[in-house]
Coordinates of C-alpha atoms and ligand atoms in Angstrom, one line a residue:
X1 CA -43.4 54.9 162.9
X2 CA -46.5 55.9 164.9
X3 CA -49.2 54.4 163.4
X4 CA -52.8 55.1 164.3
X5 CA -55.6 53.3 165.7
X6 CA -58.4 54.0 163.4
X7 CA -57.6 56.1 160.7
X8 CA -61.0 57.9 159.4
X9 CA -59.2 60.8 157.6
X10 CA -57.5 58.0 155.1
X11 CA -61.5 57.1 154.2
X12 CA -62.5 60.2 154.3
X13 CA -60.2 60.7 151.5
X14 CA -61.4 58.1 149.0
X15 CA -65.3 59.2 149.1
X16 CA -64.8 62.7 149.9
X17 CA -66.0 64.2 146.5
X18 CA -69.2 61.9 147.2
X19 CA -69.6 63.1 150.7
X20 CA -69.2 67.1 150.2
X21 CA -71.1 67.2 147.3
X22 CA -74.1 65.2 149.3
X23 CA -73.3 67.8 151.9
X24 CA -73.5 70.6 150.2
X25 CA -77.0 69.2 148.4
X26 CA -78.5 68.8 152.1
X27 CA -77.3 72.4 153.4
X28 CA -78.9 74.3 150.3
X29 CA -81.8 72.3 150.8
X30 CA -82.2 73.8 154.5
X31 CA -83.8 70.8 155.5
X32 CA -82.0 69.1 158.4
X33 CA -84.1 67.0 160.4
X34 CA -85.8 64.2 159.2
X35 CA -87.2 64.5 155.7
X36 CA -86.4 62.4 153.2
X37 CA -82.6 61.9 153.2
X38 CA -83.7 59.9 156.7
X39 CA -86.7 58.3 154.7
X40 CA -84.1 56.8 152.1
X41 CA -81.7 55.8 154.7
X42 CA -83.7 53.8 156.4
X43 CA -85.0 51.8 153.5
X44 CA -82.0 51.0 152.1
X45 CA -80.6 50.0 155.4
X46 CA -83.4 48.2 156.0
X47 CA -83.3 46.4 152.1
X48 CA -79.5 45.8 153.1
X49 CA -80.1 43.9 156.1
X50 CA -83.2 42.2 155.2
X51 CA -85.4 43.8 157.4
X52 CA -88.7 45.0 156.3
X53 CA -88.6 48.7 158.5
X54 CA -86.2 50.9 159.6
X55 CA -86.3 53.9 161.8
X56 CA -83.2 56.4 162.1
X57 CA -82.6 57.8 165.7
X58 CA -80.4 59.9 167.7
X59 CA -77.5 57.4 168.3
X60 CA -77.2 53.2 169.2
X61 CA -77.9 54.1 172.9
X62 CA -80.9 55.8 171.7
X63 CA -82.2 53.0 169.7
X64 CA -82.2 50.8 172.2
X65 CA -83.7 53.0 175.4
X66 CA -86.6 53.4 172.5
X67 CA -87.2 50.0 171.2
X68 CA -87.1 49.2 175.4
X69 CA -90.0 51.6 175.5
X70 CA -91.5 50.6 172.6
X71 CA -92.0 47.1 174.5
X72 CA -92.8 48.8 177.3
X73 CA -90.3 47.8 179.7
X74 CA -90.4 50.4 182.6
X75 CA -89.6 50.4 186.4
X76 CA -89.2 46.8 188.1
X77 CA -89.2 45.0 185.0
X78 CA -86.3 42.7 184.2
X79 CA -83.8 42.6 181.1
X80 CA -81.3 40.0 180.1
X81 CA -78.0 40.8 178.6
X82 CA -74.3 40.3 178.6
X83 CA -72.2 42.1 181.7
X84 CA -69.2 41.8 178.6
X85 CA -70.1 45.1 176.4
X86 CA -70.6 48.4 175.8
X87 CA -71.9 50.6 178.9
X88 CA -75.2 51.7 176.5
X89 CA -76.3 48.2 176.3
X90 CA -77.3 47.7 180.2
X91 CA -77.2 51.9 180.8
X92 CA -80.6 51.8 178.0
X93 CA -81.9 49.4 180.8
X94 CA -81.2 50.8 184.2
X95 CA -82.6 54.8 182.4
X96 CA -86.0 53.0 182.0
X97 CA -85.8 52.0 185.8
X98 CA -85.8 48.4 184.6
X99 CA -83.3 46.3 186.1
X100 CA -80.5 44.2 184.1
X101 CA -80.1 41.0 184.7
X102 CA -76.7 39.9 183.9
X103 CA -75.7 36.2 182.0
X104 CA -72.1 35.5 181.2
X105 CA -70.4 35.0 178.1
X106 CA -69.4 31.6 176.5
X107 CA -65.7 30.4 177.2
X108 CA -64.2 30.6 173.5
X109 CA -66.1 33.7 171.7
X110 CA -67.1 36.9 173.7
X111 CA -71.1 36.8 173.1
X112 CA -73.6 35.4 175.5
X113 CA -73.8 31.6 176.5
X114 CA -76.6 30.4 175.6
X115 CA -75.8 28.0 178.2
X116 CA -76.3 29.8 181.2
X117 CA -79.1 31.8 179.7
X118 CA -80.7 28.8 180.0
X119 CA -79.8 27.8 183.5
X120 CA -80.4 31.6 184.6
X121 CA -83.8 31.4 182.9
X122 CA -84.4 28.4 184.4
X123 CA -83.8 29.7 187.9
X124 CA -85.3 33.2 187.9
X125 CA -88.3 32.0 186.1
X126 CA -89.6 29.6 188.4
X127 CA -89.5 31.7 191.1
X128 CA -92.0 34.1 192.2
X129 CA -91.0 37.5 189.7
X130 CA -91.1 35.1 186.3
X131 CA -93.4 37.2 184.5
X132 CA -91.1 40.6 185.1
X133 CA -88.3 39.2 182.5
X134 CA -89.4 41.4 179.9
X135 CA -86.3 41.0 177.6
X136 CA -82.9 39.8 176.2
X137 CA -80.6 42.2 174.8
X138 CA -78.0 39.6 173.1
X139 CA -74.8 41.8 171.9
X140 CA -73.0 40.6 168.7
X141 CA -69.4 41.9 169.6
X142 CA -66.6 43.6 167.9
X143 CA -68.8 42.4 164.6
X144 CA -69.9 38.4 164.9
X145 CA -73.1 37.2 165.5
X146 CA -74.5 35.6 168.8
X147 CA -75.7 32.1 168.6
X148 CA -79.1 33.2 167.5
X149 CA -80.8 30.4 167.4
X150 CA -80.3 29.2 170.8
X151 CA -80.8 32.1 172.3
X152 CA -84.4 32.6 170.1
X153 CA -85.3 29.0 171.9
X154 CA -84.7 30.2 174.9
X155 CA -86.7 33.6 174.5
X156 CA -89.8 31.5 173.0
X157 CA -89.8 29.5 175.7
X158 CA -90.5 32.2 178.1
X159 CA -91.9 34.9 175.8
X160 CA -89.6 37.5 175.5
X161 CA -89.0 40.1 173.1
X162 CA -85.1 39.7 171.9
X163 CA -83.1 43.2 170.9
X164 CA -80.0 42.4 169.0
X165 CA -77.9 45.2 170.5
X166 CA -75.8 45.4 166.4
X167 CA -74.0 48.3 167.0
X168 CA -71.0 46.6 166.2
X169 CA -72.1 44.1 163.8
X170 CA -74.3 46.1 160.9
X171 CA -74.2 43.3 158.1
X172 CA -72.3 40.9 160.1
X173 CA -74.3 37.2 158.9
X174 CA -75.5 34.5 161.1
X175 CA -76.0 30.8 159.3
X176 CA -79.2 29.6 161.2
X177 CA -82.4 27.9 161.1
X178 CA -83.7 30.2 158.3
X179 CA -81.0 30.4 156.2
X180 CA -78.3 33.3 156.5
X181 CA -79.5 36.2 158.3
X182 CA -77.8 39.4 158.9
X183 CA -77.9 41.3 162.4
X184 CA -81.0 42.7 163.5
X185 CA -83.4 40.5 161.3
X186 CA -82.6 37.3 164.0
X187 CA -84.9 38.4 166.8
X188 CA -87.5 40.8 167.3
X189 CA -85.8 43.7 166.7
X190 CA -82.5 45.1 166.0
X191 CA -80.5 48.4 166.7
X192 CA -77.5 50.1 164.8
X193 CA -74.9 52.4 166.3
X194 CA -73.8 55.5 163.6
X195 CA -70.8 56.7 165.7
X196 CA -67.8 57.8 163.6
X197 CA -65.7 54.8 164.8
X198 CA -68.5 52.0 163.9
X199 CA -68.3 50.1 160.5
X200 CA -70.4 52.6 159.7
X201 CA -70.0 55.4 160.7
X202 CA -71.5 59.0 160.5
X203 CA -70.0 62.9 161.2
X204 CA -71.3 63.0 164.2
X205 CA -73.9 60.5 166.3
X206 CA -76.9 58.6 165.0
X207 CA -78.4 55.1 165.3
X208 CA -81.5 53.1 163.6
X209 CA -83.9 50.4 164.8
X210 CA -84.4 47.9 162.6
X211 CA -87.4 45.3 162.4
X212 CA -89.5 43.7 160.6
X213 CA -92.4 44.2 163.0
X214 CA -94.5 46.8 161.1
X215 CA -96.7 47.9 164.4
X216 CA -93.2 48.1 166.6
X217 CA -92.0 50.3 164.0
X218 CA -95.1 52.7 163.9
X219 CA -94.9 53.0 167.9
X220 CA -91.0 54.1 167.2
X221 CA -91.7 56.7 164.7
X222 CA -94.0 58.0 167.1
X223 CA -91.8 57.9 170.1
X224 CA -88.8 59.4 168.0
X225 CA -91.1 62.7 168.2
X226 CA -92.2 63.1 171.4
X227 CA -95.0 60.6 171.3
X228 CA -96.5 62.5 169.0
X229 CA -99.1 61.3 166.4
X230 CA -100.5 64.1 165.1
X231 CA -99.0 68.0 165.5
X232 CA -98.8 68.8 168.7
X233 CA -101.0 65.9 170.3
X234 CA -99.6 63.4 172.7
X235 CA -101.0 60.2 173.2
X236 CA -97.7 58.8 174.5
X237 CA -94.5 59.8 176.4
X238 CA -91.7 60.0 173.9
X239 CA -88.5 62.6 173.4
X240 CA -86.1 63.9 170.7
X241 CA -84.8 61.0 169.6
X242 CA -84.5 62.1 165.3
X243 CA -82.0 61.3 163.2
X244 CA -80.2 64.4 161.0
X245 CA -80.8 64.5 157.7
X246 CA -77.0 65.8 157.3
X247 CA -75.6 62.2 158.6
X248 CA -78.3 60.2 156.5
X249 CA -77.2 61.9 153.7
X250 CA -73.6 61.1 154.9
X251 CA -74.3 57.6 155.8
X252 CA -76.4 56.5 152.3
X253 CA -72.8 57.3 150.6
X254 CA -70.8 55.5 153.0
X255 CA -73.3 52.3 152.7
X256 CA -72.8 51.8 149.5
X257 CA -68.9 51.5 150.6
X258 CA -69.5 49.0 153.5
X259 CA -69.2 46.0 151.9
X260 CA -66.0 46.5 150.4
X261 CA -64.8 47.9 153.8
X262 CA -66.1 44.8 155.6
X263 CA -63.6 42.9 153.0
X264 CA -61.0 45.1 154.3
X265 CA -61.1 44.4 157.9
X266 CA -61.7 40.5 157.0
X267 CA -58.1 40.8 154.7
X268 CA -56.3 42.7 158.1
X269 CA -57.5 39.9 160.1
X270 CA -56.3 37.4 158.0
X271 CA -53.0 39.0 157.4
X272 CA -52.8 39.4 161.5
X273 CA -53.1 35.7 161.6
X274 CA -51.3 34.8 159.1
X275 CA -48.3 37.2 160.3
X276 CA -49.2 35.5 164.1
X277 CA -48.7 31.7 162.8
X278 CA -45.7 32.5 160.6
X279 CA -44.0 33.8 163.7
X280 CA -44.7 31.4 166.2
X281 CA -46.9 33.2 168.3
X282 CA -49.8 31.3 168.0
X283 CA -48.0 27.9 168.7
X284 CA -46.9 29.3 171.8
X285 CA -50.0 29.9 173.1
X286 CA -49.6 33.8 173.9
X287 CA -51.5 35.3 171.2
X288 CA -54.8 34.3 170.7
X289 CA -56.7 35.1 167.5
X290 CA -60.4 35.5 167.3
X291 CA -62.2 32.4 167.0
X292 CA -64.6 32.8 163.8
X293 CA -67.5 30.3 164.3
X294 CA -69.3 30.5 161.0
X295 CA -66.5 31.3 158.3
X296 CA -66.5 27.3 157.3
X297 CA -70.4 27.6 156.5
X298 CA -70.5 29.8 153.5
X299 CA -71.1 33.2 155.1
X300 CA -69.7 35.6 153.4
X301 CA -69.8 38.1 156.5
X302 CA -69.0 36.0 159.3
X303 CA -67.5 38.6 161.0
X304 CA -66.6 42.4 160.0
X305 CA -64.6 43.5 162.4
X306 CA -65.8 46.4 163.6
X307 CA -62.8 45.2 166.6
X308 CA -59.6 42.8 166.0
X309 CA -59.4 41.4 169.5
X310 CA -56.7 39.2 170.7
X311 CA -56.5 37.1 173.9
X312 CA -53.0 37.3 175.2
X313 CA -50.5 36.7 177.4
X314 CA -49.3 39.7 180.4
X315 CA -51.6 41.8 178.3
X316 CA -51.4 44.7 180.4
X317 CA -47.2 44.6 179.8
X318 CA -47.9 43.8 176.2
X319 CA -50.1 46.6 175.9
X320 CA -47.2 49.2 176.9
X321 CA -44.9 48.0 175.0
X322 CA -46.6 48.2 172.2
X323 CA -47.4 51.6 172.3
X324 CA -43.9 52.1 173.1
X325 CA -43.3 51.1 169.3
X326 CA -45.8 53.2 167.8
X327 CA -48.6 50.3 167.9
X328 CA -52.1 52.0 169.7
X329 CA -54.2 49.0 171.1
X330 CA -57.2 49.4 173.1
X331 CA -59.0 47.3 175.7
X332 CA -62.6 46.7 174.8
X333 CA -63.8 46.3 177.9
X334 CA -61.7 46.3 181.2
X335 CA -64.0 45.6 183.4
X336 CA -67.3 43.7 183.6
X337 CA -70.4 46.0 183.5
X338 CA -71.8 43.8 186.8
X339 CA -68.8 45.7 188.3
X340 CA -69.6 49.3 187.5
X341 CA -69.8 51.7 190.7
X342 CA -72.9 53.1 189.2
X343 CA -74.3 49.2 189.1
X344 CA -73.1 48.6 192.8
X345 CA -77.0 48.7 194.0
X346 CA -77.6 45.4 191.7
X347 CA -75.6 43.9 194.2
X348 CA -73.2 41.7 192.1
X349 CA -69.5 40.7 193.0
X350 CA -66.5 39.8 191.9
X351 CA -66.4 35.9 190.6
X352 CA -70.3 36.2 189.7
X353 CA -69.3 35.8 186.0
X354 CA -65.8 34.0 185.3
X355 CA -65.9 34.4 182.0
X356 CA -66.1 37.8 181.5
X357 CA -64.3 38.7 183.8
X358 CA -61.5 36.6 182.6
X359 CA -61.6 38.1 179.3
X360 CA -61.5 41.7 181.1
X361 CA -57.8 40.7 181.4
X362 CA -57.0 39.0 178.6
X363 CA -58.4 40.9 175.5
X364 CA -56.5 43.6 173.3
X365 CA -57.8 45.1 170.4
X366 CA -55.3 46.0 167.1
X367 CA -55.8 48.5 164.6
X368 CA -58.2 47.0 162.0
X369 CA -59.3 49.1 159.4
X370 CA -59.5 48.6 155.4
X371 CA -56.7 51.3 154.9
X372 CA -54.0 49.7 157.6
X373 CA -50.8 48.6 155.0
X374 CA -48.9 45.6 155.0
X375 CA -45.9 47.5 156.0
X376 CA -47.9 48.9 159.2
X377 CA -49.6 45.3 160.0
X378 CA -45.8 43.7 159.8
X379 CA -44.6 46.3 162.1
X380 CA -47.5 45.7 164.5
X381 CA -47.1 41.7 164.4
X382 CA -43.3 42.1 164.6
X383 CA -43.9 44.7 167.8
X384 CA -45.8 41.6 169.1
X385 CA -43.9 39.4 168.6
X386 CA -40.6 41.1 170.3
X387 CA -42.4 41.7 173.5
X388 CA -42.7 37.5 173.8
X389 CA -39.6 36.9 172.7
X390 CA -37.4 39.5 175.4
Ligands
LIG401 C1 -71.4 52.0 170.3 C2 -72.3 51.0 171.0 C3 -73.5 51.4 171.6 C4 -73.9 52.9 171.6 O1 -74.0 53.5 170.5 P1 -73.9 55.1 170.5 O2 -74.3 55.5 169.1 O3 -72.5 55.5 170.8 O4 -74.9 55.7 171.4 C5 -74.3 50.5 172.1 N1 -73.9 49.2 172.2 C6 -72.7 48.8 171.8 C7 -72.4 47.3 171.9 C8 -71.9 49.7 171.2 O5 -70.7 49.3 170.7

């Protein structure tokens, strides 16, 4: 049986009296832009993550080329952040004509090493363009949390201004120096990514700062419009960068879901690794589950799984095979952003960062979402499993 990747139509179904009648509210209303649906959005994102402001945008690449401005990082300036994510992440940099400054990932987990932040800091700061590091844009991937606090040393000791790039990893909780924290209340700021396939996700794109910074968060609001502070008077240079009030009004109904769904990709993952040990895989050493750093410290959202990604064995073989038998996978990310052709004037190579490019070859995502059955995770781990065993 074919089964599919990410299934939204199956979650549709379970709110969708709650989402067409919130639909229908917002188109007889005639008010699609901003307004108020936006207004409550934001606070109750905001109240959910702990942050004190939030300020709906256009989509998670948005948030973060706008929280860059916001900072005012422009041409020649420096920004750290991991060459192991999303495109957006570095892309937001390089559209401001700032330049990102790649730092590998850690050897177990898939976030950034705090490690070689430190040595990279160390290196580029004491020579002659120190004071152009503007930023770090630490990713928490496929839905757990960086090693905030080390990386928050690191940034204090030079000054920077941290983004949490938690377009993966809305909710996701980080045990730390001040107690548990959820994403995008750890540094400075935070943004969110609303695309249909995120944890949560709206009917079409959308994104949201988050911080706790109240002046940050006035210079976003006025960015979102154009720079605009007043009706048609510009002090600043802004762009379109609002939120629709259609997908707030979508997104408050699927928030008040998203714990319950974050429960439902922590059950798959479990099962995945239960199903994984019971069948030897994991003794062998082929399949690799995701290492979950702060599940033994109380947290109830130590990871959400907005990805279930496996290190493996031959995982390009594995990956045909398995869709061979029905089981879609994807590969979150094949290659290192350091390696993009449109990155080729930043003059990295191949072997500049082991690590990621190491997990380039080794990582495959499952299906993981709260509506994948028992039936369909047994056929995927049994599908796994043949493929080792041939
Ligand atoms: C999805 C994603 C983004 C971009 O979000 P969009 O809403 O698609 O623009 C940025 N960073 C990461 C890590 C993402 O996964």
């Amino acid at each position: 049986m074919q089964i599919p990747f990410l299934d939204l139509k199956a979650q549709y179904r379970t709110i969708q009296d709650e989402i067409d009648r919130k639909i229908g509210e917002v188109v007889v209303s005639q008010r699609f832009i901003l307004g108020e649906e936006v207004e409550q959005l934001e606070n109750e994102l905001a109240a959910y993550s702990g942050a004190k402001h939030g300020v709906g945008v256009s989509s998670g690449s948005d948030a973060l080329i706008i929280s860059l401005m916001a900072v005012g990082v422009g041409e020649g300036d420096y920004v750290v952040t991991t060459p192991f994510t999303f495109f957006a992440t570095a892309g937001a940099v390089a559209r401001l004509r700032a330049v990102p400054l790649f730092c590998d990932i850690e050897p177990d987990g898939f976030n950034l090493d705090p490690k070689k932040l430190e040595e990279l800091l160390a290196r580029k700061i004491t020579g002659r363009n120190n004071s152009r590091i503007k930023a770090i844009i630490p990713v928490h991937l496929y839905g757990q949390l960086c090693d905030m606090d080390a990386i928050n040393a690191q940034a204090e000791r030079f000054d920077l201004f941290v983004l949490e790039d938690a377009a993966q990893a809305v909710g996701s909780e980080y045990p730390g120096a001040q107690g548990v924290r959820r994403a995008c209340t750890l540094g400075n700021a935070g943004t969110l990514s609303f695309f249909p396939s995120k944890n949560l996700g709206g009917f079409g794109d959308g994104g949201m700062v988050l911080t706790d910074d109240t002046e940050l968060a006035e210079k976003l609001r006025i960015l979102r419009v154009h720079g605009s502070q007043s009706k048609y008077m510009y002090q600043t240079l802004g762009g379109n960068f609002r939120l629709d009030a259609l997908q707030a009004a979508i997104l408050r109904v699927k928030l008040k879901h998203l714990d319950d769904w974050h429960r439902g990709r922590q059950r798959i993952a479990d099962g995945y690794r239960q199903r994984f040990e019971d069948n030897g895989l994991l003794a062998t050493g082929a399949v690799q589950p995701p290492i979950e750093m702060y599940r033994e410290r109380g947290v109830a959202h130590y990871h959400t799984y907005h990805q279930y990604v496996l290190r493996v064995r031959d995982r390009d073989k594995l990956q045909l095979h398995l869709r061979d038998n029905g089981v879609p996978t994807a590969v979150y990310y094949p290659l290192g952003l350091h390696l993009q052709e449109c990155f080729s004037y930043l003059g990295y190579k191949l072997g500049d960062f082991p690590e990621t490019e190491k997990a380039c070859g080794e990582v495959l995502a499952l299906p993981v979402f709260p509506e994948l059955t028992e039936a369909q995770q047994d056929q995927i781990a049994e599908a796994v499993k043949a493929f080792y065993s041939s």
